Amino acid sequence: IATRGAFRVKRRASIGSIAPARVDEVRDLIRAEGAGTLSWMTTWEGMDYFRSSTGIVPFQQHLGVAIVLADPLGAPAGVATSVEEFVAAAEGAALIPSFFSAGQLTHDAMPRGWRSLIVADDTIVDLPGLEFTGKAWQPVRGSFNRGERAGMTFRMTRLADEPWGVVQQLRAISEMWVGDKGLPEMRFTLGTVDEALDRETRVGIAVDAQGNLHGITSWLPVYGPGGKVRGWTLDLMRRRDGGFGPVMEFLIASSALHFADEGYAFLSLSGAPLVRPA
């Protein structure tokens, strides 16, 4: 009796009188209208969707707060309407509306008197003409040189297409990483192996000559209007304990060069917490 709350099924949020959207509708809307660098995370399991008259608002409900992730989805001209309708519906359901990692359009649509706080900056790397030259890029060049001496190979792929052994190695590395942190995986804005298995997600992996996986980075698509991917957002980062030292620098830089060769416009390294430009 004392522990029965641990087995309680989470009640799906119900905000507004219109039937909530489905995840396939969310994916289609992102492809059609384009979205921000974090918006593909709104397709993950655990999200709820409020259907406004101009789009879809992805959110999660926790302790009486309805937390929207990124900007409302849909045409930019409809963002303000989506914000207004979601706020009214959330407050009508006795929930506190909140927007996390929102852009300027959403910020400008906030009701008068709301407060905002900058918790991170989205780090963008422009890919056209990218070259790792100069002193600032010396650690990256060093990771390439060390990787070559160590027999490290980079491969951009989809995790769902990789052999069973590679996926199991990644799960083992991830479980060890989570165990060392002593906290559960966040999931809200940080994916897991399950999210990396999404066929829309691409992964860069570092493998040695013996086939051992030393690290992995996953990349989420950033769509522009009309269904074209403009860039990629860094999500999952995992490295083997005791493996190749600069594997993250090696993987991120190799991924950047690979996407630049494919003609994409940018990479987002996601939010750098509490860092503001000088």
Short mmCIF file of N, CA, C and O in Angstrom, two decimals, residues 124-243:
data_model
loop_
_atom_site.label_atom_id
_atom_site.label_comp_id
_atom_site.label_asym_id
_atom_site.label_seq_id
_atom_site.Cartn_x
_atom_site.Cartn_y
_atom_site.Cartn_z
N ILE A 124 25.68 27.88 -32.74
CA ILE A 124 25.51 27.55 -34.15
C ILE A 124 26.87 27.57 -34.86
O ILE A 124 27.65 28.51 -34.70
N VAL A 125 27.13 26.53 -35.64
CA VAL A 125 28.32 26.45 -36.47
C VAL A 125 27.90 26.52 -37.93
O VAL A 125 27.17 25.65 -38.41
N ASP A 126 28.31 27.57 -38.62
CA ASP A 126 28.01 27.69 -40.05
C ASP A 126 28.91 26.74 -40.83
O ASP A 126 30.13 26.72 -40.65
N LEU A 127 28.30 25.95 -41.72
CA LEU A 127 29.05 24.90 -42.41
C LEU A 127 29.67 25.32 -43.74
O LEU A 127 30.74 24.80 -44.07
N PRO A 128 29.06 26.19 -44.53
CA PRO A 128 29.70 26.54 -45.81
C PRO A 128 31.09 27.14 -45.60
O PRO A 128 31.28 28.09 -44.84
N GLY A 129 32.08 26.56 -46.25
CA GLY A 129 33.45 27.04 -46.14
C GLY A 129 34.14 26.71 -44.84
O GLY A 129 35.19 27.29 -44.52
N LEU A 130 33.59 25.79 -44.05
CA LEU A 130 34.18 25.46 -42.75
C LEU A 130 35.58 24.86 -42.91
O LEU A 130 35.79 23.91 -43.65
N GLU A 131 36.54 25.44 -42.19
CA GLU A 131 37.90 24.93 -42.15
C GLU A 131 38.42 25.04 -40.73
O GLU A 131 38.24 26.08 -40.09
N PHE A 132 39.08 24.01 -40.26
CA PHE A 132 39.60 24.01 -38.89
C PHE A 132 41.03 24.55 -38.90
O PHE A 132 42.00 23.82 -38.65
N THR A 133 41.14 25.84 -39.17
CA THR A 133 42.45 26.49 -39.21
C THR A 133 42.54 27.51 -38.09
O THR A 133 41.52 28.00 -37.59
N GLY A 134 43.76 27.85 -37.72
CA GLY A 134 43.97 28.83 -36.67
C GLY A 134 44.12 28.19 -35.30
O GLY A 134 43.83 27.01 -35.09
N LYS A 135 44.55 29.00 -34.35
CA LYS A 135 44.85 28.53 -33.00
C LYS A 135 43.61 28.00 -32.29
O LYS A 135 43.68 27.03 -31.53
N ALA A 136 42.45 28.63 -32.55
CA ALA A 136 41.23 28.23 -31.84
C ALA A 136 40.83 26.80 -32.14
O ALA A 136 40.19 26.14 -31.32
N TRP A 137 41.20 26.30 -33.32
CA TRP A 137 40.81 24.95 -33.73
C TRP A 137 41.92 23.92 -33.48
O TRP A 137 41.82 22.79 -33.94
N GLN A 138 42.96 24.31 -32.76
CA GLN A 138 44.08 23.38 -32.55
C GLN A 138 43.66 22.09 -31.85
O GLN A 138 44.11 21.00 -32.23
N PRO A 139 42.81 22.14 -30.81
CA PRO A 139 42.38 20.87 -30.19
C PRO A 139 41.66 19.94 -31.17
O PRO A 139 41.79 18.71 -31.07
N VAL A 140 40.91 20.50 -32.11
CA VAL A 140 40.22 19.68 -33.10
C VAL A 140 41.22 19.00 -34.02
O VAL A 140 41.12 17.79 -34.29
N ARG A 141 42.18 19.77 -34.51
CA ARG A 141 43.21 19.17 -35.37
C ARG A 141 43.99 18.11 -34.61
O ARG A 141 44.34 17.06 -35.17
N GLY A 142 44.24 18.36 -33.31
CA GLY A 142 44.93 17.36 -32.50
C GLY A 142 44.13 16.08 -32.37
O GLY A 142 44.70 14.98 -32.38
N SER A 143 42.79 16.19 -32.25
CA SER A 143 41.96 14.98 -32.13
C SER A 143 42.01 14.17 -33.42
O SER A 143 42.01 12.93 -33.39
N PHE A 144 42.07 14.85 -34.58
CA PHE A 144 42.19 14.14 -35.86
C PHE A 144 43.52 13.39 -35.93
O PHE A 144 43.57 12.21 -36.34
N ASN A 145 44.60 14.05 -35.53
CA ASN A 145 45.92 13.42 -35.60
C ASN A 145 46.01 12.22 -34.66
O ASN A 145 46.52 11.15 -35.03
N ARG A 146 45.49 12.37 -33.45
CA ARG A 146 45.51 11.27 -32.50
C ARG A 146 44.61 10.13 -32.95
O ARG A 146 44.94 8.96 -32.76
N GLY A 147 43.47 10.49 -33.54
CA GLY A 147 42.57 9.46 -34.05
C GLY A 147 43.21 8.64 -35.16
O GLY A 147 43.03 7.42 -35.23
N GLU A 148 43.95 9.30 -36.03
CA GLU A 148 44.63 8.58 -37.12
C GLU A 148 45.68 7.64 -36.57
O GLU A 148 45.79 6.49 -37.01
N ARG A 149 46.44 8.09 -35.58
CA ARG A 149 47.47 7.23 -34.97
C ARG A 149 46.84 6.05 -34.23
O ARG A 149 47.42 4.95 -34.19
N ALA A 150 45.65 6.26 -33.66
CA ALA A 150 44.98 5.20 -32.89
C ALA A 150 44.16 4.27 -33.78
O ALA A 150 43.54 3.33 -33.27
N GLY A 151 44.14 4.52 -35.08
CA GLY A 151 43.35 3.68 -35.98
C GLY A 151 41.86 3.90 -35.84
O GLY A 151 41.06 2.99 -36.12
N MET A 152 41.47 5.12 -35.45
CA MET A 152 40.06 5.41 -35.24
C MET A 152 39.38 5.74 -36.57
O MET A 152 39.93 6.45 -37.41
N THR A 153 38.18 5.20 -36.77
CA THR A 153 37.41 5.43 -37.99
C THR A 153 36.10 6.12 -37.65
O THR A 153 35.43 5.74 -36.68
N PHE A 154 35.76 7.14 -38.44
CA PHE A 154 34.48 7.84 -38.27
C PHE A 154 33.50 7.35 -39.32
O PHE A 154 33.86 7.15 -40.48
N ARG A 155 32.24 7.18 -38.90
CA ARG A 155 31.21 6.78 -39.84
C ARG A 155 29.90 7.50 -39.48
O ARG A 155 29.48 7.49 -38.34
N MET A 156 29.30 8.15 -40.48
CA MET A 156 27.98 8.76 -40.31
C MET A 156 26.94 7.77 -40.81
O MET A 156 27.03 7.28 -41.94
N THR A 157 25.96 7.48 -39.98
CA THR A 157 25.03 6.41 -40.31
C THR A 157 23.70 6.68 -39.61
O THR A 157 23.49 7.74 -39.03
N ARG A 158 22.80 5.73 -39.70
CA ARG A 158 21.58 5.70 -38.89
C ARG A 158 21.69 4.52 -37.96
O ARG A 158 21.96 3.40 -38.39
N LEU A 159 21.47 4.75 -36.69
CA LEU A 159 21.67 3.69 -35.70
C LEU A 159 20.78 2.50 -35.99
O LEU A 159 21.18 1.35 -35.75
N ALA A 160 19.59 2.75 -36.53
CA ALA A 160 18.67 1.65 -36.84
C ALA A 160 19.23 0.73 -37.91
O ALA A 160 18.80 -0.43 -38.02
N ASP A 161 20.21 1.19 -38.69
CA ASP A 161 20.80 0.38 -39.75
C ASP A 161 22.06 -0.35 -39.29
O ASP A 161 22.62 -1.16 -40.04
N GLU A 162 22.54 -0.05 -38.08
CA GLU A 162 23.77 -0.64 -37.59
C GLU A 162 23.54 -2.07 -37.08
O GLU A 162 22.41 -2.42 -36.68
N PRO A 163 24.58 -2.91 -37.09
CA PRO A 163 24.43 -4.28 -36.58
C PRO A 163 24.04 -4.30 -35.11
O PRO A 163 24.27 -3.33 -34.36
N TRP A 164 23.46 -5.40 -34.71
CA TRP A 164 23.01 -5.58 -33.32
C TRP A 164 24.15 -5.31 -32.34
O TRP A 164 23.94 -4.68 -31.29
N GLY A 165 25.36 -5.75 -32.67
CA GLY A 165 26.49 -5.59 -31.76
C GLY A 165 26.83 -4.14 -31.47
O GLY A 165 27.19 -3.78 -30.35
N VAL A 166 26.72 -3.27 -32.49
CA VAL A 166 27.01 -1.85 -32.29
C VAL A 166 25.98 -1.23 -31.36
O VAL A 166 26.31 -0.47 -30.44
N VAL A 167 24.70 -1.56 -31.57
CA VAL A 167 23.64 -1.00 -30.73
C VAL A 167 23.81 -1.47 -29.28
O VAL A 167 23.64 -0.69 -28.34
N GLN A 168 24.17 -2.72 -29.09
CA GLN A 168 24.36 -3.23 -27.73
C GLN A 168 25.56 -2.59 -27.06
O GLN A 168 25.53 -2.32 -25.85
N GLN A 169 26.63 -2.34 -27.81
CA GLN A 169 27.77 -1.63 -27.24
C GLN A 169 27.35 -0.24 -26.77
O GLN A 169 27.74 0.20 -25.69
N LEU A 170 26.55 0.43 -27.59
CA LEU A 170 26.09 1.77 -27.21
C LEU A 170 25.22 1.72 -25.96
O LEU A 170 25.35 2.57 -25.08
N ARG A 171 24.33 0.72 -25.88
CA ARG A 171 23.48 0.62 -24.69
C ARG A 171 24.34 0.40 -23.44
O ARG A 171 24.07 0.97 -22.37
N ALA A 172 25.37 -0.43 -23.56
CA ALA A 172 26.24 -0.69 -22.41
C ALA A 172 26.98 0.57 -21.99
O ALA A 172 27.09 0.89 -20.80
N ILE A 173 27.50 1.32 -22.98
CA ILE A 173 28.20 2.57 -22.69
C ILE A 173 27.25 3.57 -22.04
O ILE A 173 27.59 4.25 -21.07
N SER A 174 26.03 3.66 -22.56
CA SER A 174 25.05 4.60 -22.04
C SER A 174 24.64 4.25 -20.61
O SER A 174 24.51 5.13 -19.75
N GLU A 175 24.44 2.97 -20.34
CA GLU A 175 24.06 2.55 -19.00
C GLU A 175 25.17 2.86 -17.99
O GLU A 175 24.90 3.26 -16.86
N MET A 176 26.42 2.69 -18.41
CA MET A 176 27.54 3.00 -17.53
C MET A 176 27.59 4.51 -17.27
O MET A 176 27.82 4.95 -16.14
N TRP A 177 27.34 5.30 -18.31
CA TRP A 177 27.36 6.76 -18.17
C TRP A 177 26.28 7.21 -17.21
O TRP A 177 26.52 8.05 -16.33
N VAL A 178 25.07 6.68 -17.36
CA VAL A 178 23.97 7.06 -16.48
C VAL A 178 24.25 6.62 -15.05
O VAL A 178 23.98 7.34 -14.09
N GLY A 179 24.84 5.43 -14.90
CA GLY A 179 25.16 4.94 -13.57
C GLY A 179 26.16 5.82 -12.85
O GLY A 179 26.05 6.07 -11.65
N ASP A 180 27.13 6.35 -13.60
CA ASP A 180 28.13 7.23 -13.00
C ASP A 180 27.52 8.56 -12.56
O ASP A 180 27.97 9.16 -11.58
N LYS A 181 26.51 9.03 -13.28
CA LYS A 181 25.89 10.30 -12.92
C LYS A 181 25.02 10.19 -11.68
O LYS A 181 24.80 11.17 -10.98
N GLY A 182 24.47 9.01 -11.42
CA GLY A 182 23.61 8.83 -10.26
C GLY A 182 22.24 9.45 -10.41
O GLY A 182 21.51 9.59 -9.43
N LEU A 183 21.88 9.86 -11.64
CA LEU A 183 20.58 10.47 -11.90
C LEU A 183 19.97 9.81 -13.13
O LEU A 183 20.70 9.34 -14.01
N PRO A 184 18.64 9.78 -13.24
CA PRO A 184 18.02 9.23 -14.44
C PRO A 184 18.24 10.15 -15.63
O PRO A 184 18.55 11.33 -15.47
N GLU A 185 18.09 9.61 -16.85
CA GLU A 185 18.23 10.42 -18.04
C GLU A 185 17.07 11.41 -18.13
O GLU A 185 15.93 11.10 -17.79
N MET A 186 17.36 12.62 -18.62
CA MET A 186 16.39 13.71 -18.58
C MET A 186 15.24 13.50 -19.57
O MET A 186 14.09 13.71 -19.26
N ARG A 187 15.60 13.17 -20.83
CA ARG A 187 14.63 12.91 -21.89
C ARG A 187 13.94 14.17 -22.42
O ARG A 187 13.69 14.25 -23.60
N PHE A 188 13.62 15.15 -21.61
CA PHE A 188 12.87 16.30 -22.10
C PHE A 188 13.63 17.02 -23.21
O PHE A 188 13.10 17.29 -24.28
N THR A 189 14.90 17.34 -22.98
CA THR A 189 15.73 17.97 -24.01
C THR A 189 17.04 17.22 -24.24
O THR A 189 17.93 17.73 -24.91
N LEU A 190 17.15 16.03 -23.70
CA LEU A 190 18.31 15.18 -23.94
C LEU A 190 17.81 13.78 -24.25
O LEU A 190 17.15 13.16 -23.42
N GLY A 191 18.14 13.29 -25.45
CA GLY A 191 17.63 12.00 -25.86
C GLY A 191 18.41 10.83 -25.29
O GLY A 191 19.44 10.99 -24.63
N THR A 192 17.90 9.65 -25.54
CA THR A 192 18.53 8.41 -25.11
C THR A 192 18.80 7.56 -26.36
O THR A 192 18.60 8.00 -27.49
N VAL A 193 19.24 6.33 -26.13
CA VAL A 193 19.46 5.42 -27.25
C VAL A 193 18.17 5.20 -28.03
O VAL A 193 18.18 5.09 -29.26
N ASP A 194 17.04 5.14 -27.33
CA ASP A 194 15.76 4.92 -28.01
C ASP A 194 15.48 6.03 -29.01
O ASP A 194 15.02 5.78 -30.12
N GLU A 195 15.71 7.29 -28.63
CA GLU A 195 15.50 8.40 -29.56
C GLU A 195 16.50 8.37 -30.70
O GLU A 195 16.19 8.75 -31.83
N ALA A 196 17.72 7.92 -30.43
CA ALA A 196 18.74 7.84 -31.49
C ALA A 196 18.39 6.79 -32.54
O ALA A 196 18.91 6.84 -33.65
N LEU A 197 17.51 5.85 -32.20
CA LEU A 197 17.10 4.82 -33.15
C LEU A 197 16.05 5.33 -34.15
O LEU A 197 15.72 4.62 -35.10
N ASP A 198 15.54 6.54 -33.94
CA ASP A 198 14.62 7.16 -34.89
C ASP A 198 15.31 7.25 -36.25
O ASP A 198 16.45 7.72 -36.36
N ARG A 199 14.64 6.84 -37.31
CA ARG A 199 15.26 6.82 -38.63
C ARG A 199 15.49 8.23 -39.18
O ARG A 199 16.24 8.39 -40.15
N GLU A 200 14.86 9.24 -38.60
CA GLU A 200 15.13 10.62 -39.02
C GLU A 200 16.42 11.15 -38.39
O GLU A 200 16.94 12.18 -38.81
N THR A 201 16.90 10.46 -37.36
CA THR A 201 18.09 10.88 -36.65
C THR A 201 19.32 10.21 -37.26
O THR A 201 19.29 9.04 -37.60
N ARG A 202 20.39 10.98 -37.37
CA ARG A 202 21.65 10.41 -37.87
C ARG A 202 22.66 10.39 -36.73
O ARG A 202 22.59 11.21 -35.80
N VAL A 203 23.57 9.43 -36.79
CA VAL A 203 24.55 9.29 -35.73
C VAL A 203 25.94 9.21 -36.33
O VAL A 203 26.15 8.59 -37.38
N GLY A 204 26.88 9.83 -35.65
CA GLY A 204 28.29 9.68 -35.99
C GLY A 204 28.94 8.78 -34.97
O GLY A 204 28.75 8.97 -33.76
N ILE A 205 29.65 7.78 -35.43
CA ILE A 205 30.27 6.84 -34.50
C ILE A 205 31.77 6.75 -34.76
O ILE A 205 32.24 6.94 -35.88
N ALA A 206 32.51 6.49 -33.69
CA ALA A 206 33.96 6.31 -33.75
C ALA A 206 34.27 4.88 -33.35
O ALA A 206 33.93 4.44 -32.25
N VAL A 207 34.91 4.15 -34.27
CA VAL A 207 35.20 2.73 -34.07
C VAL A 207 36.69 2.50 -34.30
O VAL A 207 37.28 3.07 -35.23
N ASP A 208 37.30 1.66 -33.46
CA ASP A 208 38.72 1.36 -33.66
C ASP A 208 38.88 0.18 -34.61
O ASP A 208 37.90 -0.38 -35.13
N ALA A 209 40.15 -0.21 -34.84
CA ALA A 209 40.43 -1.26 -35.83
C ALA A 209 39.87 -2.61 -35.43
O ALA A 209 39.66 -3.48 -36.28
N GLN A 210 39.60 -2.81 -34.14
CA GLN A 210 39.05 -4.08 -33.66
C GLN A 210 37.52 -4.07 -33.66
O GLN A 210 36.89 -5.05 -33.24
N GLY A 211 36.91 -2.99 -34.10
CA GLY A 211 35.46 -2.91 -34.13
C GLY A 211 34.83 -2.46 -32.83
O GLY A 211 33.61 -2.55 -32.68
N ASN A 212 35.64 -1.95 -31.90
CA ASN A 212 35.10 -1.48 -30.63
C ASN A 212 34.57 -0.05 -30.78
O ASN A 212 35.25 0.82 -31.33
N LEU A 213 33.38 0.18 -30.26
CA LEU A 213 32.77 1.50 -30.31
C LEU A 213 33.34 2.37 -29.19
O LEU A 213 33.31 2.00 -28.03
N HIS A 214 33.91 3.53 -29.56
CA HIS A 214 34.51 4.42 -28.56
C HIS A 214 33.63 5.62 -28.24
O HIS A 214 33.79 6.23 -27.19
N GLY A 215 32.73 5.98 -29.15
CA GLY A 215 31.86 7.12 -28.88
C GLY A 215 30.82 7.29 -29.96
O GLY A 215 30.95 6.72 -31.06
N ILE A 216 29.80 8.06 -29.63
CA ILE A 216 28.73 8.31 -30.58
C ILE A 216 28.13 9.68 -30.33
O ILE A 216 28.06 10.15 -29.19
N THR A 217 27.75 10.36 -31.39
CA THR A 217 26.96 11.59 -31.31
C THR A 217 25.73 11.39 -32.18
O THR A 217 25.83 10.83 -33.27
N SER A 218 24.57 11.83 -31.72
CA SER A 218 23.38 11.77 -32.55
C SER A 218 22.97 13.18 -32.97
O SER A 218 23.21 14.15 -32.24
N TRP A 219 22.37 13.28 -34.15
CA TRP A 219 22.03 14.57 -34.74
C TRP A 219 20.57 14.57 -35.18
O TRP A 219 20.14 13.69 -35.92
N LEU A 220 19.82 15.57 -34.71
CA LEU A 220 18.40 15.70 -35.01
C LEU A 220 18.21 16.64 -36.19
O LEU A 220 18.89 17.67 -36.29
N PRO A 221 17.27 16.34 -37.09
CA PRO A 221 17.07 17.21 -38.26
C PRO A 221 16.43 18.54 -37.88
O PRO A 221 15.58 18.61 -36.99
N VAL A 222 16.86 19.60 -38.56
CA VAL A 222 16.25 20.91 -38.43
C VAL A 222 15.65 21.25 -39.79
O VAL A 222 16.38 21.52 -40.75
N TYR A 223 14.34 21.21 -39.86
CA TYR A 223 13.65 21.40 -41.14
C TYR A 223 13.40 22.88 -41.43
O TYR A 223 13.09 23.67 -40.52
N GLY A 224 13.52 23.23 -42.71
CA GLY A 224 13.03 24.49 -43.20
C GLY A 224 11.70 24.26 -43.89
O GLY A 224 11.25 23.12 -44.04
N PRO A 225 11.03 25.32 -44.31
CA PRO A 225 9.74 25.16 -45.00
C PRO A 225 9.89 24.30 -46.26
O PRO A 225 10.91 24.34 -46.94
N GLY A 226 8.86 23.50 -46.53
CA GLY A 226 8.87 22.70 -47.75
C GLY A 226 9.53 21.34 -47.61
O GLY A 226 9.78 20.66 -48.60
N GLY A 227 9.81 20.92 -46.38
CA GLY A 227 10.31 19.57 -46.17
C GLY A 227 11.79 19.37 -46.39
O GLY A 227 12.27 18.24 -46.45
N LYS A 228 12.58 20.44 -46.49
CA LYS A 228 14.01 20.32 -46.70
C LYS A 228 14.75 20.52 -45.39
O LYS A 228 14.52 21.49 -44.66
N VAL A 229 15.69 19.61 -45.07
CA VAL A 229 16.50 19.74 -43.87
C VAL A 229 17.57 20.79 -44.11
O VAL A 229 18.35 20.71 -45.07
N ARG A 230 17.62 21.81 -43.23
CA ARG A 230 18.60 22.89 -43.37
C ARG A 230 19.86 22.61 -42.57
O ARG A 230 20.95 23.04 -42.93
N GLY A 231 19.71 21.91 -41.44
CA GLY A 231 20.86 21.67 -40.57
C GLY A 231 20.56 20.56 -39.59
O GLY A 231 19.54 19.87 -39.69
N TRP A 232 21.45 20.42 -38.61
CA TRP A 232 21.34 19.31 -37.65
C TRP A 232 21.68 19.81 -36.25
O TRP A 232 22.55 20.66 -36.07
N THR A 233 21.00 19.24 -35.25
CA THR A 233 21.19 19.61 -33.85
C THR A 233 21.80 18.45 -33.07
O THR A 233 21.29 17.32 -33.12
N LEU A 234 22.85 18.73 -32.34
CA LEU A 234 23.52 17.72 -31.53
C LEU A 234 22.63 17.30 -30.36
O LEU A 234 22.06 18.15 -29.67
N ASP A 235 22.52 16.00 -30.16
CA ASP A 235 21.72 15.51 -29.03
C ASP A 235 22.54 14.55 -28.17
O ASP A 235 23.28 14.98 -27.30
N LEU A 236 22.45 13.27 -28.45
CA LEU A 236 23.09 12.26 -27.61
C LEU A 236 24.61 12.29 -27.78
O LEU A 236 25.11 12.32 -28.90
N MET A 237 25.34 12.29 -26.68
CA MET A 237 26.80 12.17 -26.68
C MET A 237 27.20 11.11 -25.66
O MET A 237 26.90 11.26 -24.48
N ARG A 238 27.83 10.08 -26.12
CA ARG A 238 28.28 9.01 -25.23
C ARG A 238 29.69 8.58 -25.62
O ARG A 238 30.02 8.48 -26.80
N ARG A 239 30.52 8.30 -24.62
CA ARG A 239 31.88 7.84 -24.87
C ARG A 239 32.20 6.67 -23.97
O ARG A 239 31.72 6.56 -22.84
N ARG A 240 33.03 5.77 -24.49
CA ARG A 240 33.44 4.59 -23.73
C ARG A 240 34.38 5.00 -22.61
O ARG A 240 35.33 5.75 -22.82
N ASP A 241 34.11 4.50 -21.42
CA ASP A 241 34.99 4.77 -20.29
C ASP A 241 36.36 4.14 -20.53
O ASP A 241 36.46 2.94 -20.80
N GLY A 242 37.40 4.96 -20.49
CA GLY A 242 38.75 4.46 -20.72
C GLY A 242 39.11 4.33 -22.19
O GLY A 242 40.17 3.78 -22.52
N GLY A 243 38.26 4.80 -23.08
CA GLY A 243 38.51 4.70 -24.51
C GLY A 243 39.33 5.86 -25.04
O GLY A 243 40.05 6.54 -24.30
#
